[in-house]
Short mmCIF file of C-alpha atoms in Angstrom, two decimals:
data_model
loop_
_atom_site.label_atom_id
_atom_site.label_comp_id
_atom_site.label_asym_id
_atom_site.label_seq_id
_atom_site.Cartn_x
_atom_site.Cartn_y
_atom_site.Cartn_z
CA MET W 1 12.42 5.17 -10.13
CA ALA W 2 15.78 4.16 -8.71
CA ASP W 3 17.96 5.78 -11.29
CA GLY W 4 15.81 8.71 -12.26
CA SER W 5 15.13 9.93 -8.76
CA GLY W 6 18.71 11.08 -8.17
CA PRO W 7 18.92 14.29 -10.19
CA ALA W 8 15.24 15.13 -9.78
CA LEU W 9 15.65 16.15 -6.15
CA PRO W 10 13.35 18.90 -4.97
CA PRO W 11 14.99 21.98 -3.45
CA ALA W 12 16.59 21.31 -0.10
CA SER W 13 14.16 23.55 1.76
CA PHE W 14 11.34 21.36 0.54
CA SER W 15 11.72 18.78 3.27
CA GLY W 16 8.49 19.07 5.22
CA MET W 17 4.88 19.37 4.19
CA GLY W 18 3.04 22.40 2.98
CA VAL W 19 4.91 25.57 2.01
CA GLY W 20 7.26 25.78 -0.89
CA GLY W 21 4.73 24.74 -3.51
CA PHE W 22 4.47 28.12 -5.19
CA GLN W 23 6.47 27.15 -8.23
CA PRO W 24 5.41 28.12 -11.79
CA LYS W 25 3.59 24.80 -12.19
CA ALA W 26 1.60 25.39 -9.02
CA THR W 27 0.40 28.76 -10.28
CA SER W 28 -1.46 27.26 -13.22
CA ARG W 29 -2.96 24.67 -10.91
CA TRP W 30 -4.24 27.40 -8.65
CA ARG W 31 -5.89 29.12 -11.56
CA ARG W 32 -7.69 25.93 -12.55
CA ILE W 33 -8.91 25.43 -9.02
CA ASP W 34 -10.20 28.98 -8.95
CA HIS W 35 -12.44 28.20 -11.90
CA MET W 36 -13.94 25.24 -10.07
CA TRP W 37 -14.51 27.27 -6.95
CA LEU W 38 -16.12 29.95 -9.19
CA LEU W 39 -18.61 27.39 -10.47
CA LEU W 40 -19.54 26.57 -6.88
CA LEU W 41 -19.74 30.23 -5.97
CA GLY W 42 -21.90 30.85 -9.04
CA ALA W 43 -24.35 28.15 -8.00
CA VAL W 44 -24.49 29.53 -4.46
CA ALA W 45 -24.97 33.06 -5.81
CA LEU W 46 -27.85 31.86 -7.97
CA VAL W 47 -29.57 30.31 -4.97
CA VAL W 48 -29.08 33.47 -2.92
CA LEU W 49 -30.44 35.53 -5.80
CA LEU W 50 -33.52 33.33 -6.13
CA TYR W 51 -34.06 33.21 -2.38
CA VAL W 52 -33.66 36.93 -1.73
CA GLY W 53 -34.91 38.15 -5.11
CA SER W 54 -38.26 36.39 -5.08
CA PRO W 55 -39.41 35.97 -1.48
CA GLN W 56 -42.84 34.84 -2.64
CA ARG W 57 -41.88 32.40 -5.37
CA PHE W 58 -38.60 30.69 -4.35
CA ALA W 59 -37.88 31.39 -0.68
CA PRO W 60 -40.69 29.14 0.63
CA ILE W 61 -39.56 26.32 -1.66
CA PHE W 62 -35.98 26.43 -0.43
CA ARG W 63 -37.06 26.72 3.18
CA PHE W 64 -39.30 23.69 2.83
CA ILE W 65 -36.99 21.36 0.88
CA TRP W 66 -33.90 22.17 2.93
CA GLY W 67 -35.73 21.16 6.09
CA SER W 68 -34.29 21.79 9.54
CA PHE W 69 -31.49 20.33 11.58
CA ALA W 70 -33.88 19.76 14.46
CA GLY W 71 -36.35 17.92 12.25
CA GLY W 72 -33.54 15.95 10.60
CA ASP W 73 -35.18 16.30 7.22
CA GLY W 74 -34.31 17.80 3.85
CA ILE W 75 -30.61 18.43 3.40
CA PHE W 76 -29.93 17.06 6.86
CA MET W 77 -31.57 13.73 6.06
CA THR W 78 -29.66 13.53 2.77
CA LEU W 79 -26.32 14.27 4.44
CA LYS W 80 -26.96 12.04 7.44
CA LEU W 81 -27.91 9.13 5.24
CA THR W 82 -24.97 9.67 2.89
CA ILE W 83 -22.32 10.09 5.57
CA ILE W 84 -23.46 7.21 7.79
CA SER W 85 -23.83 4.88 4.81
CA PHE W 86 -20.46 5.92 3.45
CA ALA W 87 -18.71 5.10 6.72
CA PHE W 88 -20.08 1.55 6.55
CA ILE W 89 -19.30 1.33 2.84
CA LEU W 90 -15.65 2.17 3.51
CA ILE W 91 -15.42 -0.52 6.17
CA VAL W 92 -17.06 -3.15 3.95
CA GLY W 93 -14.95 -2.10 0.96
CA MET W 94 -11.73 -2.27 2.92
CA VAL W 95 -12.43 -5.63 4.53
CA MET W 96 -13.76 -7.24 1.35
CA GLY W 97 -10.99 -5.64 -0.71
CA VAL W 98 -8.36 -7.18 1.58
CA PHE W 99 -10.22 -10.52 1.41
CA ARG W 100 -9.97 -10.33 -2.36
CA VAL W 101 -6.18 -10.07 -2.39
CA THR W 102 -5.33 -12.56 0.37
CA ASN W 103 -4.20 -16.01 -0.62
CA VAL W 104 -6.91 -17.59 1.53
CA ALA W 105 -9.17 -19.19 -1.05
CA ILE W 106 -12.38 -19.10 0.99
CA LEU W 107 -12.08 -15.36 1.70
CA GLN W 108 -11.34 -14.63 -1.95
CA TRP W 109 -14.33 -16.65 -2.93
CA ILE W 110 -16.68 -14.88 -0.50
CA SER W 111 -15.51 -11.49 -1.71
CA SER W 112 -15.80 -12.32 -5.42
CA LEU W 113 -19.22 -13.82 -5.00
CA TYR W 114 -20.42 -10.76 -3.08
CA VAL W 115 -19.13 -8.35 -5.71
CA GLU W 116 -20.55 -10.26 -8.66
CA ILE W 117 -24.00 -10.71 -7.14
CA VAL W 118 -24.39 -7.18 -5.84
CA ARG W 119 -23.18 -5.51 -9.01
CA GLY W 120 -25.74 -7.37 -11.07
CA VAL W 121 -28.76 -5.88 -9.31
CA PRO W 122 -29.83 -2.19 -9.37
CA VAL W 123 -29.46 -0.20 -6.15
CA LEU W 124 -33.15 0.69 -6.21
CA VAL W 125 -34.08 -2.99 -6.24
CA TRP W 126 -31.84 -3.66 -3.23
CA ILE W 127 -33.55 -0.82 -1.36
CA LEU W 128 -37.03 -2.09 -2.17
CA TRP W 129 -36.16 -5.67 -1.43
CA ILE W 130 -34.48 -4.97 1.92
CA TYR W 131 -37.20 -2.59 3.12
CA PHE W 132 -40.29 -4.37 1.86
CA GLY W 133 -39.06 -7.92 1.33
CA LEU W 134 -36.85 -8.79 4.28
CA PRO W 135 -39.31 -7.96 7.10
CA GLY W 136 -41.75 -10.52 5.71
CA LEU W 137 -39.07 -13.17 5.52
CA LEU W 138 -37.45 -12.51 8.92
CA GLN W 139 -40.65 -11.49 10.71
CA ILE W 140 -39.07 -8.27 12.01
CA GLN W 141 -39.63 -4.58 11.50
CA ILE W 142 -36.78 -2.72 9.80
CA PRO W 143 -36.95 1.07 10.26
CA ASP W 144 -36.79 2.90 6.93
CA PHE W 145 -33.54 4.72 7.75
CA THR W 146 -31.83 1.49 8.79
CA ALA W 147 -33.09 -0.27 5.68
CA ALA W 148 -31.69 2.51 3.52
CA VAL W 149 -28.27 2.41 5.22
CA VAL W 150 -28.14 -1.39 4.94
CA ALA W 151 -29.12 -1.29 1.28
CA PHE W 152 -26.58 1.38 0.37
CA THR W 153 -23.82 -0.32 2.38
CA PHE W 154 -24.56 -3.62 0.69
CA ALA W 155 -24.82 -2.22 -2.83
CA TYR W 156 -22.04 0.37 -2.73
CA GLY W 157 -19.76 -1.87 -0.66
CA ALA W 158 -19.31 -4.05 -3.73
CA TYR W 159 -18.02 -1.16 -5.84
CA MET W 160 -15.86 -0.01 -2.95
CA THR W 161 -14.44 -3.55 -2.68
CA GLU W 162 -13.28 -3.33 -6.27
CA ILE W 163 -11.75 0.10 -5.67
CA PHE W 164 -9.84 -1.14 -2.63
CA ARG W 165 -8.74 -4.27 -4.47
CA ALA W 166 -7.38 -2.22 -7.36
CA GLY W 167 -5.68 0.19 -4.97
CA ILE W 168 -4.01 -2.57 -2.97
CA GLN W 169 -2.87 -4.34 -6.12
CA SER W 170 -1.40 -1.10 -7.47
CA ILE W 171 1.16 -1.10 -4.64
CA ALA W 172 4.38 -2.79 -5.73
CA LYS W 173 4.83 -6.36 -4.51
CA GLY W 174 8.19 -5.41 -3.00
CA GLN W 175 6.41 -3.30 -0.38
CA MET W 176 4.69 -6.32 1.13
CA GLU W 177 7.90 -8.35 0.89
CA ALA W 178 9.93 -5.65 2.61
CA ALA W 179 7.37 -5.38 5.40
CA ARG W 180 7.19 -9.15 5.88
CA SER W 181 10.98 -9.50 5.76
CA LEU W 182 11.13 -7.17 8.78
CA GLY W 183 8.97 -9.63 10.69
CA MET W 184 5.62 -7.89 10.36
CA THR W 185 2.54 -10.08 10.10
CA TYR W 186 0.32 -9.88 7.03
CA ILE W 187 -2.17 -7.73 8.91
CA GLU W 188 0.52 -5.38 10.26
CA ALA W 189 1.98 -5.00 6.78
CA MET W 190 -1.50 -4.22 5.40
CA ARG W 191 -2.19 -1.72 8.13
CA TYR W 192 1.09 0.19 8.20
CA ILE W 193 2.44 -0.21 4.68
CA ILE W 194 -0.05 -1.28 2.04
CA LEU W 195 -3.34 0.39 3.00
CA PRO W 196 -1.88 3.85 3.77
CA GLN W 197 -0.38 3.88 0.29
CA ALA W 198 -3.45 2.36 -1.35
CA VAL W 199 -5.72 4.94 0.25
CA ARG W 200 -3.80 7.75 -1.42
CA VAL W 201 -4.10 6.01 -4.76
CA ILE W 202 -7.83 5.40 -4.49
CA LEU W 203 -8.82 8.78 -3.12
CA PRO W 204 -10.17 10.07 -6.48
CA PRO W 205 -12.47 7.07 -7.15
CA VAL W 206 -13.51 6.98 -3.48
CA SER W 207 -14.61 10.60 -3.47
CA ASN W 208 -16.33 9.96 -6.76
CA GLU W 209 -18.30 7.19 -5.04
CA PHE W 210 -19.23 9.60 -2.27
CA VAL W 211 -20.65 12.12 -4.71
CA THR W 212 -22.51 9.36 -6.58
CA LEU W 213 -23.94 8.11 -3.30
CA LEU W 214 -25.00 11.61 -2.36
CA LYS W 215 -27.06 11.75 -5.55
CA ASP W 216 -28.31 8.17 -5.31
CA SER W 217 -29.51 8.86 -1.77
CA SER W 218 -32.49 10.48 -3.51
CA LEU W 219 -33.69 6.91 -4.20
CA VAL W 220 -34.78 6.59 -0.58
CA SER W 221 -37.55 9.09 -1.21
CA ILE W 222 -39.65 6.12 -2.29
CA LEU W 223 -39.40 4.71 1.23
CA GLY W 224 -40.92 7.92 2.54
CA LEU W 225 -37.71 9.15 4.14
CA ALA W 226 -37.94 12.94 4.15
CA ASP W 227 -34.74 13.65 2.24
CA LEU W 228 -34.21 16.53 -0.15
CA THR W 229 -35.97 14.84 -3.06
CA ARG W 230 -38.90 13.65 -0.96
CA ARG W 231 -39.38 17.14 0.46
CA GLY W 232 -39.43 18.44 -3.12
CA ARG W 233 -42.09 15.95 -4.12
CA GLU W 234 -44.17 16.88 -1.09
CA TRP W 235 -43.95 20.55 -1.97
CA VAL W 236 -44.98 19.83 -5.56
CA GLY W 237 -47.91 17.87 -4.17
CA ARG W 238 -49.08 20.92 -2.28
CA THR W 239 -48.36 23.67 -4.77
CA PHE W 240 -47.98 22.00 -8.20
CA ALA W 241 -44.95 24.26 -8.77
CA SER W 242 -42.99 21.41 -10.40
CA PHE W 243 -40.51 23.44 -12.42
CA ASP W 244 -39.49 25.80 -9.63
CA THR W 245 -39.34 23.09 -6.99
CA TYR W 246 -37.26 20.57 -8.91
CA ALA W 247 -34.99 23.39 -10.08
CA ALA W 248 -34.42 24.22 -6.41
CA VAL W 249 -33.83 20.56 -5.59
CA ALA W 250 -31.37 20.20 -8.48
CA LEU W 251 -29.49 23.35 -7.52
CA THR W 252 -29.16 22.16 -3.94
CA TYR W 253 -27.71 18.79 -5.02
CA LEU W 254 -25.37 20.61 -7.39
CA ILE W 255 -24.02 22.82 -4.63
CA LEU W 256 -23.50 19.85 -2.31
CA THR W 257 -21.70 17.76 -4.93
CA LEU W 258 -19.54 20.67 -6.09
CA LEU W 259 -18.62 21.39 -2.50
CA PHE W 260 -17.59 17.80 -1.77
CA THR W 261 -15.66 17.53 -5.03
CA ARG W 262 -13.70 20.65 -4.10
CA LEU W 263 -13.00 19.30 -0.63
CA SER W 264 -11.75 15.97 -1.94
CA THR W 265 -9.50 17.68 -4.49
CA ALA W 266 -8.00 19.74 -1.69
CA LEU W 267 -7.46 16.59 0.37
CA GLU W 268 -5.81 14.82 -2.58
CA ARG W 269 -3.40 17.69 -3.00
CA ARG W 270 -2.44 17.67 0.64
CA LEU W 271 -1.79 13.93 0.72
CA ALA W 272 0.15 14.10 -2.54
CA VAL W 273 2.47 16.73 -1.05
CA GLU W 274 3.03 14.63 2.01
CA LYS W 275 3.78 11.48 0.02
CA ARG W 276 5.98 12.84 -2.75
CA MET G 1 24.44 -22.82 20.06
CA ALA G 2 24.93 -24.56 16.79
CA GLU G 3 27.91 -23.50 14.77
CA ASN G 4 25.88 -23.23 11.58
CA ILE G 5 23.36 -20.42 11.62
CA ILE G 6 21.86 -21.55 8.35
CA GLU G 7 21.54 -25.14 7.19
CA ILE G 8 20.00 -25.86 3.82
CA ARG G 9 19.21 -29.52 3.23
CA ASP G 10 18.34 -30.90 -0.20
CA VAL G 11 16.07 -28.01 -1.13
CA HIS G 12 13.97 -28.17 -4.28
CA LYS G 13 11.81 -25.36 -5.61
CA TRP G 14 9.44 -25.59 -8.53
CA PHE G 15 7.78 -22.61 -10.20
CA GLY G 16 5.16 -24.41 -12.21
CA ARG G 17 7.30 -26.58 -14.49
CA VAL G 18 10.50 -24.65 -13.86
CA HIS G 19 12.90 -26.40 -11.50
CA ALA G 20 14.42 -23.29 -9.89
CA LEU G 21 16.30 -25.08 -7.11
CA ASN G 22 17.47 -28.61 -7.72
CA GLY G 23 18.75 -30.22 -4.56
CA VAL G 24 20.64 -27.41 -2.86
CA ASN G 25 22.76 -28.10 0.25
CA LEU G 26 24.51 -25.22 1.97
CA ASP G 27 25.71 -24.42 5.47
CA ILE G 28 26.56 -20.93 6.60
CA ARG G 29 28.50 -20.46 9.81
CA ARG G 30 28.14 -17.62 12.28
CA GLY G 31 30.04 -14.55 11.20
CA GLU G 32 30.68 -15.93 7.75
CA VAL G 33 30.33 -13.80 4.62
CA VAL G 34 29.17 -15.89 1.69
CA VAL G 35 28.85 -14.48 -1.80
CA ILE G 36 26.58 -16.30 -4.22
CA ILE G 37 27.20 -15.79 -7.92
CA GLY G 38 25.84 -17.34 -11.07
CA PRO G 39 24.10 -16.55 -14.34
CA SER G 40 20.60 -15.08 -14.25
CA GLY G 41 17.97 -17.74 -13.69
CA SER G 42 20.45 -19.95 -11.84
CA GLY G 43 18.30 -19.83 -8.69
CA LYS G 44 20.55 -17.67 -6.51
CA SER G 45 17.85 -15.07 -5.71
CA THR G 46 15.31 -17.83 -5.19
CA LEU G 47 17.62 -19.49 -2.69
CA LEU G 48 18.02 -16.24 -0.78
CA ARG G 49 14.26 -15.65 -0.77
CA CYS G 50 13.68 -19.17 0.53
CA ILE G 51 15.94 -18.46 3.50
CA ASN G 52 13.52 -15.86 4.85
CA HIS G 53 10.49 -17.66 3.53
CA LEU G 54 9.44 -15.12 0.91
CA GLU G 55 9.31 -18.26 -1.19
CA THR G 56 8.25 -21.59 0.25
CA VAL G 57 10.40 -24.55 -0.67
CA SER G 58 8.80 -27.42 -2.58
CA SER G 59 10.80 -30.00 -0.65
CA GLY G 60 13.77 -30.17 1.68
CA HIS G 61 14.56 -28.28 4.86
CA ILE G 62 15.96 -24.88 5.77
CA LEU G 63 17.11 -24.35 9.34
CA VAL G 64 17.78 -20.84 10.58
CA ASP G 65 19.55 -20.83 13.94
CA GLY G 66 18.24 -24.33 14.54
CA VAL G 67 14.63 -23.52 13.66
CA ASP G 68 13.16 -25.44 10.74
CA LEU G 69 11.33 -23.00 8.43
CA THR G 70 9.40 -25.81 6.80
CA ALA G 71 7.90 -27.02 10.08
CA LYS G 72 4.23 -26.11 10.45
CA THR G 73 4.67 -25.00 14.05
CA THR G 74 7.37 -22.45 13.23
CA ASN G 75 6.43 -18.82 13.80
CA ILE G 76 7.78 -17.46 10.57
CA ASN G 77 7.44 -13.81 11.62
CA ALA G 78 9.69 -14.39 14.62
CA VAL G 79 12.31 -16.02 12.40
CA ARG G 80 12.11 -13.24 9.83
CA ALA G 81 12.74 -10.59 12.47
CA GLU G 82 16.16 -12.21 12.95
CA ILE G 83 16.95 -12.07 9.24
CA GLY G 84 17.63 -8.73 7.57
CA MET G 85 16.90 -8.54 3.86
CA VAL G 86 18.13 -5.94 1.39
CA PHE G 87 16.43 -5.90 -1.98
CA GLN G 88 17.61 -4.92 -5.43
CA GLN G 89 14.82 -2.33 -5.68
CA PHE G 90 15.40 -1.01 -2.12
CA ASN G 91 11.66 -1.28 -1.33
CA LEU G 92 11.66 1.62 1.09
CA PHE G 93 8.21 2.70 2.24
CA PRO G 94 7.57 5.83 0.14
CA HIS G 95 4.85 7.26 2.41
CA LEU G 96 7.14 7.29 5.45
CA SER G 97 10.17 9.45 6.20
CA VAL G 98 13.60 7.85 6.42
CA LEU G 99 13.37 7.90 10.19
CA GLU G 100 9.93 6.28 10.19
CA ASN G 101 11.14 3.68 7.68
CA ILE G 102 13.78 2.61 10.18
CA CYS G 103 11.61 2.92 13.31
CA LEU G 104 8.32 1.33 12.23
CA ALA G 105 9.28 -2.35 12.47
CA GLN G 106 11.29 -1.70 15.64
CA ARG G 107 8.11 -0.47 17.28
CA VAL G 108 5.64 -2.89 15.71
CA VAL G 109 7.71 -6.07 15.75
CA ARG G 110 10.33 -5.48 18.44
CA LYS G 111 7.91 -3.47 20.63
CA ARG G 112 10.49 -0.78 21.30
CA ASP G 113 9.30 2.64 22.44
CA SER G 114 9.72 5.59 20.08
CA ALA G 115 12.70 7.10 21.88
CA THR G 116 14.66 3.84 21.80
CA ALA G 117 13.76 3.21 18.17
CA GLU G 118 14.77 6.71 17.11
CA LYS G 119 18.05 6.56 18.98
CA LYS G 120 18.83 3.34 17.18
CA ALA G 121 17.78 4.85 13.84
CA TYR G 122 20.06 7.88 14.25
CA GLU G 123 22.98 5.61 15.21
CA LEU G 124 22.46 3.54 12.09
CA LEU G 125 22.02 6.54 9.81
CA GLU G 126 25.32 7.79 11.19
CA ARG G 127 26.86 4.44 10.42
CA VAL G 128 25.63 4.37 6.81
CA GLY G 129 26.74 7.97 6.41
CA ILE G 130 23.51 9.93 5.91
CA PRO G 131 22.37 11.24 9.32
CA GLU G 132 21.18 14.48 7.69
CA LYS G 133 18.49 12.62 5.70
CA ALA G 134 16.48 11.43 8.70
CA HIS G 135 13.48 13.57 7.85
CA ALA G 136 13.64 13.25 4.07
CA PHE G 137 11.26 10.99 2.17
CA PRO G 138 12.62 8.11 0.07
CA GLY G 139 11.59 9.85 -3.15
CA GLN G 140 13.99 12.68 -2.32
CA LEU G 141 17.03 10.41 -2.05
CA SER G 142 19.41 9.06 -4.66
CA GLY G 143 19.45 5.33 -5.32
CA GLY G 144 22.62 4.85 -3.30
CA GLN G 145 21.18 6.76 -0.36
CA GLN G 146 17.95 4.75 -0.55
CA GLN G 147 19.85 1.50 -0.48
CA ARG G 148 21.86 2.65 2.54
CA VAL G 149 18.62 3.51 4.32
CA ALA G 150 17.33 0.05 3.42
CA ILE G 151 20.42 -1.49 5.01
CA ALA G 152 19.92 0.64 8.12
CA ARG G 153 16.27 -0.39 8.25
CA ALA G 154 17.24 -4.07 8.21
CA LEU G 155 20.02 -3.59 10.78
CA ALA G 156 17.65 -1.78 13.15
CA MET G 157 16.05 -5.13 13.93
CA ASP G 158 19.40 -6.44 15.26
CA PRO G 159 19.30 -9.38 12.86
CA LYS G 160 21.53 -12.40 13.29
CA ILE G 161 22.05 -12.62 9.56
CA MET G 162 21.79 -10.24 6.63
CA LEU G 163 20.70 -11.29 3.15
CA PHE G 164 21.55 -9.08 0.18
CA ASP G 165 19.73 -9.71 -3.09
CA GLU G 166 21.73 -7.93 -5.79
CA PRO G 167 21.90 -4.76 -3.69
CA THR G 168 23.83 -2.73 -6.26
CA SER G 169 22.25 -3.94 -9.51
CA ALA G 170 19.71 -1.12 -9.72
CA LEU G 171 22.25 1.60 -8.97
CA ASP G 172 24.08 4.07 -11.15
CA PRO G 173 27.79 3.18 -11.29
CA GLU G 174 28.90 6.13 -9.17
CA MET G 175 26.60 5.04 -6.35
CA ILE G 176 27.70 1.42 -6.17
CA LYS G 177 30.80 2.16 -4.10
CA GLU G 178 28.97 3.94 -1.29
CA VAL G 179 26.73 0.90 -0.81
CA LEU G 180 29.59 -1.60 -1.06
CA ASP G 181 31.55 0.40 1.51
CA VAL G 182 28.69 0.03 3.97
CA MET G 183 28.50 -3.70 3.26
CA LEU G 184 32.25 -4.11 3.62
CA ASP G 185 32.14 -2.26 6.92
CA LEU G 186 29.35 -4.54 8.04
CA ALA G 187 31.29 -7.65 7.05
CA GLN G 188 34.22 -6.49 9.18
CA THR G 189 32.01 -6.22 12.26
CA GLY G 190 31.41 -9.95 12.13
CA MET G 191 27.87 -9.93 10.75
CA THR G 192 26.80 -13.14 9.05
CA MET G 193 26.04 -12.21 5.45
CA ALA G 194 24.76 -13.98 2.37
CA CYS G 195 25.07 -11.80 -0.71
CA VAL G 196 23.89 -12.39 -4.22
CA THR G 197 25.99 -9.96 -6.20
CA HIS G 198 28.04 -9.51 -9.32
CA GLU G 199 30.53 -7.25 -7.58
CA MET G 200 33.64 -9.40 -7.75
CA GLY G 201 35.70 -6.75 -6.01
CA PHE G 202 33.43 -7.04 -3.00
CA ALA G 203 33.60 -10.83 -3.13
CA ARG G 204 37.39 -10.71 -3.16
CA ALA G 205 37.59 -8.21 -0.31
CA ALA G 206 34.86 -9.41 2.03
CA ALA G 207 33.86 -12.98 1.29
CA ARG G 208 35.30 -15.96 3.05
CA ARG G 209 33.40 -18.24 0.75
CA ILE G 210 32.03 -17.90 -2.72
CA VAL G 211 29.34 -20.15 -4.10
CA PHE G 212 28.73 -20.56 -7.80
CA MET G 213 25.23 -21.64 -8.84
CA ASP G 214 23.93 -22.77 -12.19
CA ALA G 215 20.60 -24.32 -13.21
CA GLY G 216 19.37 -24.51 -9.62
CA GLN G 217 22.43 -26.30 -8.29
CA ILE G 218 25.53 -25.34 -6.39
CA ILE G 219 28.37 -26.09 -8.77
CA GLU G 220 31.28 -24.81 -6.75
CA ASP G 221 31.70 -23.78 -3.11
CA THR G 222 35.17 -22.46 -2.37
CA THR G 223 37.25 -19.44 -1.39
CA PRO G 224 37.33 -16.35 -3.63
CA ALA G 225 41.05 -16.73 -4.23
CA GLU G 226 40.63 -20.25 -5.45
CA LEU G 227 37.59 -19.50 -7.57
CA PHE G 228 39.15 -16.60 -9.40
CA THR G 229 42.54 -18.21 -9.96
CA ALA G 230 41.72 -21.88 -10.40
CA PRO G 231 38.03 -22.64 -10.95
CA LYS G 232 37.51 -26.38 -11.07
CA ASN G 233 34.29 -26.60 -13.02
CA GLU G 234 33.95 -25.89 -16.73
CA ARG G 235 30.73 -23.87 -16.30
CA THR G 236 32.36 -21.74 -13.61
CA LYS G 237 35.21 -20.97 -15.98
CA GLN G 238 32.80 -19.97 -18.74
CA PHE G 239 30.83 -17.71 -16.42
CA LEU G 240 33.91 -16.04 -14.97
CA SER G 241 35.43 -15.47 -18.39
CA LYS G 242 32.26 -13.63 -19.36
CA ILE G 243 32.00 -11.36 -16.34
CA LEU G 244 35.68 -10.71 -15.78
CA GLN G 245 36.51 -9.91 -19.39
CA HIS G 246 36.06 -6.15 -19.19
#
């Protein structure tokens, strides 16, 4: 990096963020991104076509499974569950990931144990066990939404721990040494130097986890939470229109995941420009 | 105020079964420029890293400005803030601009406000000769420029002593001079400096003392003039004949 970086200077005008990226290389990147946006647009167009084109057959299905913001069901339940769980997952992943790389043996041990145990059990089993099993043991009532968030945080936090660990370890050792040599504490060095760099590195796997969680949130339909999948099952129960209904459910998930993938790619690009 | 800013007393360092430092004693006075030379693996970098506690010593004592680094009660972060360190690989923070690289620790560690920190940063960038790069990112700079920023970053903390760990070894030849010029300038301002380097020209021009290390021990501790003209030890002679040949 030291020697090679000299001649490879970007143009002088390229000092800030943003503009200036319209070089030949960027053009081909734009074209590729257009294709991905086209896929999303295609899926949206298909839904519009089905909705508008067959008001009797598809429109009622979509209206029912999407639910309403006021009712907090359908898409809104799926998104609420995913986003709230993901916020906790990020916190757990970051804390446990830092535990894993400290030289405090007990913290390392806690983190490793957590990861190994959680990874060995399916997410669905954690959900069932926390919702149906824990109340009996603790003699308390756990609301279904809370149980779902706890289960996802617990289960996905372990994978997120590994992602954070890998990201932190990918930052050169000299960065921590430079920060410490300036008098920063370990925590200050983590906060200002290591984690901001690690976060950029782990953005692709983190957004991948988000999309996976979005899909896995359908598991909560067995708790009776009225998410997208549960609403689909209820509609099938009333109408027996299995093919149409699950097609609508699948299309809706597809649009959501494509949308979030696009957003995370855009975010990655922005951060990459800033970092350089 | 003690005359010696650094006192190293019978320091041993083991890396597993490797005896990296084998009973090192060294005093560095205020304002003194000491150059440490020696073959690779002789322990010179390890010694430097022990002085700001990036490595912990296995036994012995290191006192920085009267504070014993090996004492359990010592606040190592406070000591480190008084010691500037310049690394072979620069170790600038790539996600921060040059200005932020120099200001961050001033704000976080020294608790200076942004205006004060930035004023200091611009002064130092002026001093190391690249004020126009304040808003560039490290990846946009040449190796020599990066190392000068690294020196400015360390100086921004107003350290009592500066440690240089082979500061020019990762640089292209044409960039070595610009870094050495900054170091020479610094030496003339009376900064206490301990430099591990192979730049004999710098040693001759700036150093009051030159220390030769081999196999984890200090073999010779003398003036540059004496070392280059009349080395006493056989190993010193061998080493010098190898590096001064070309």
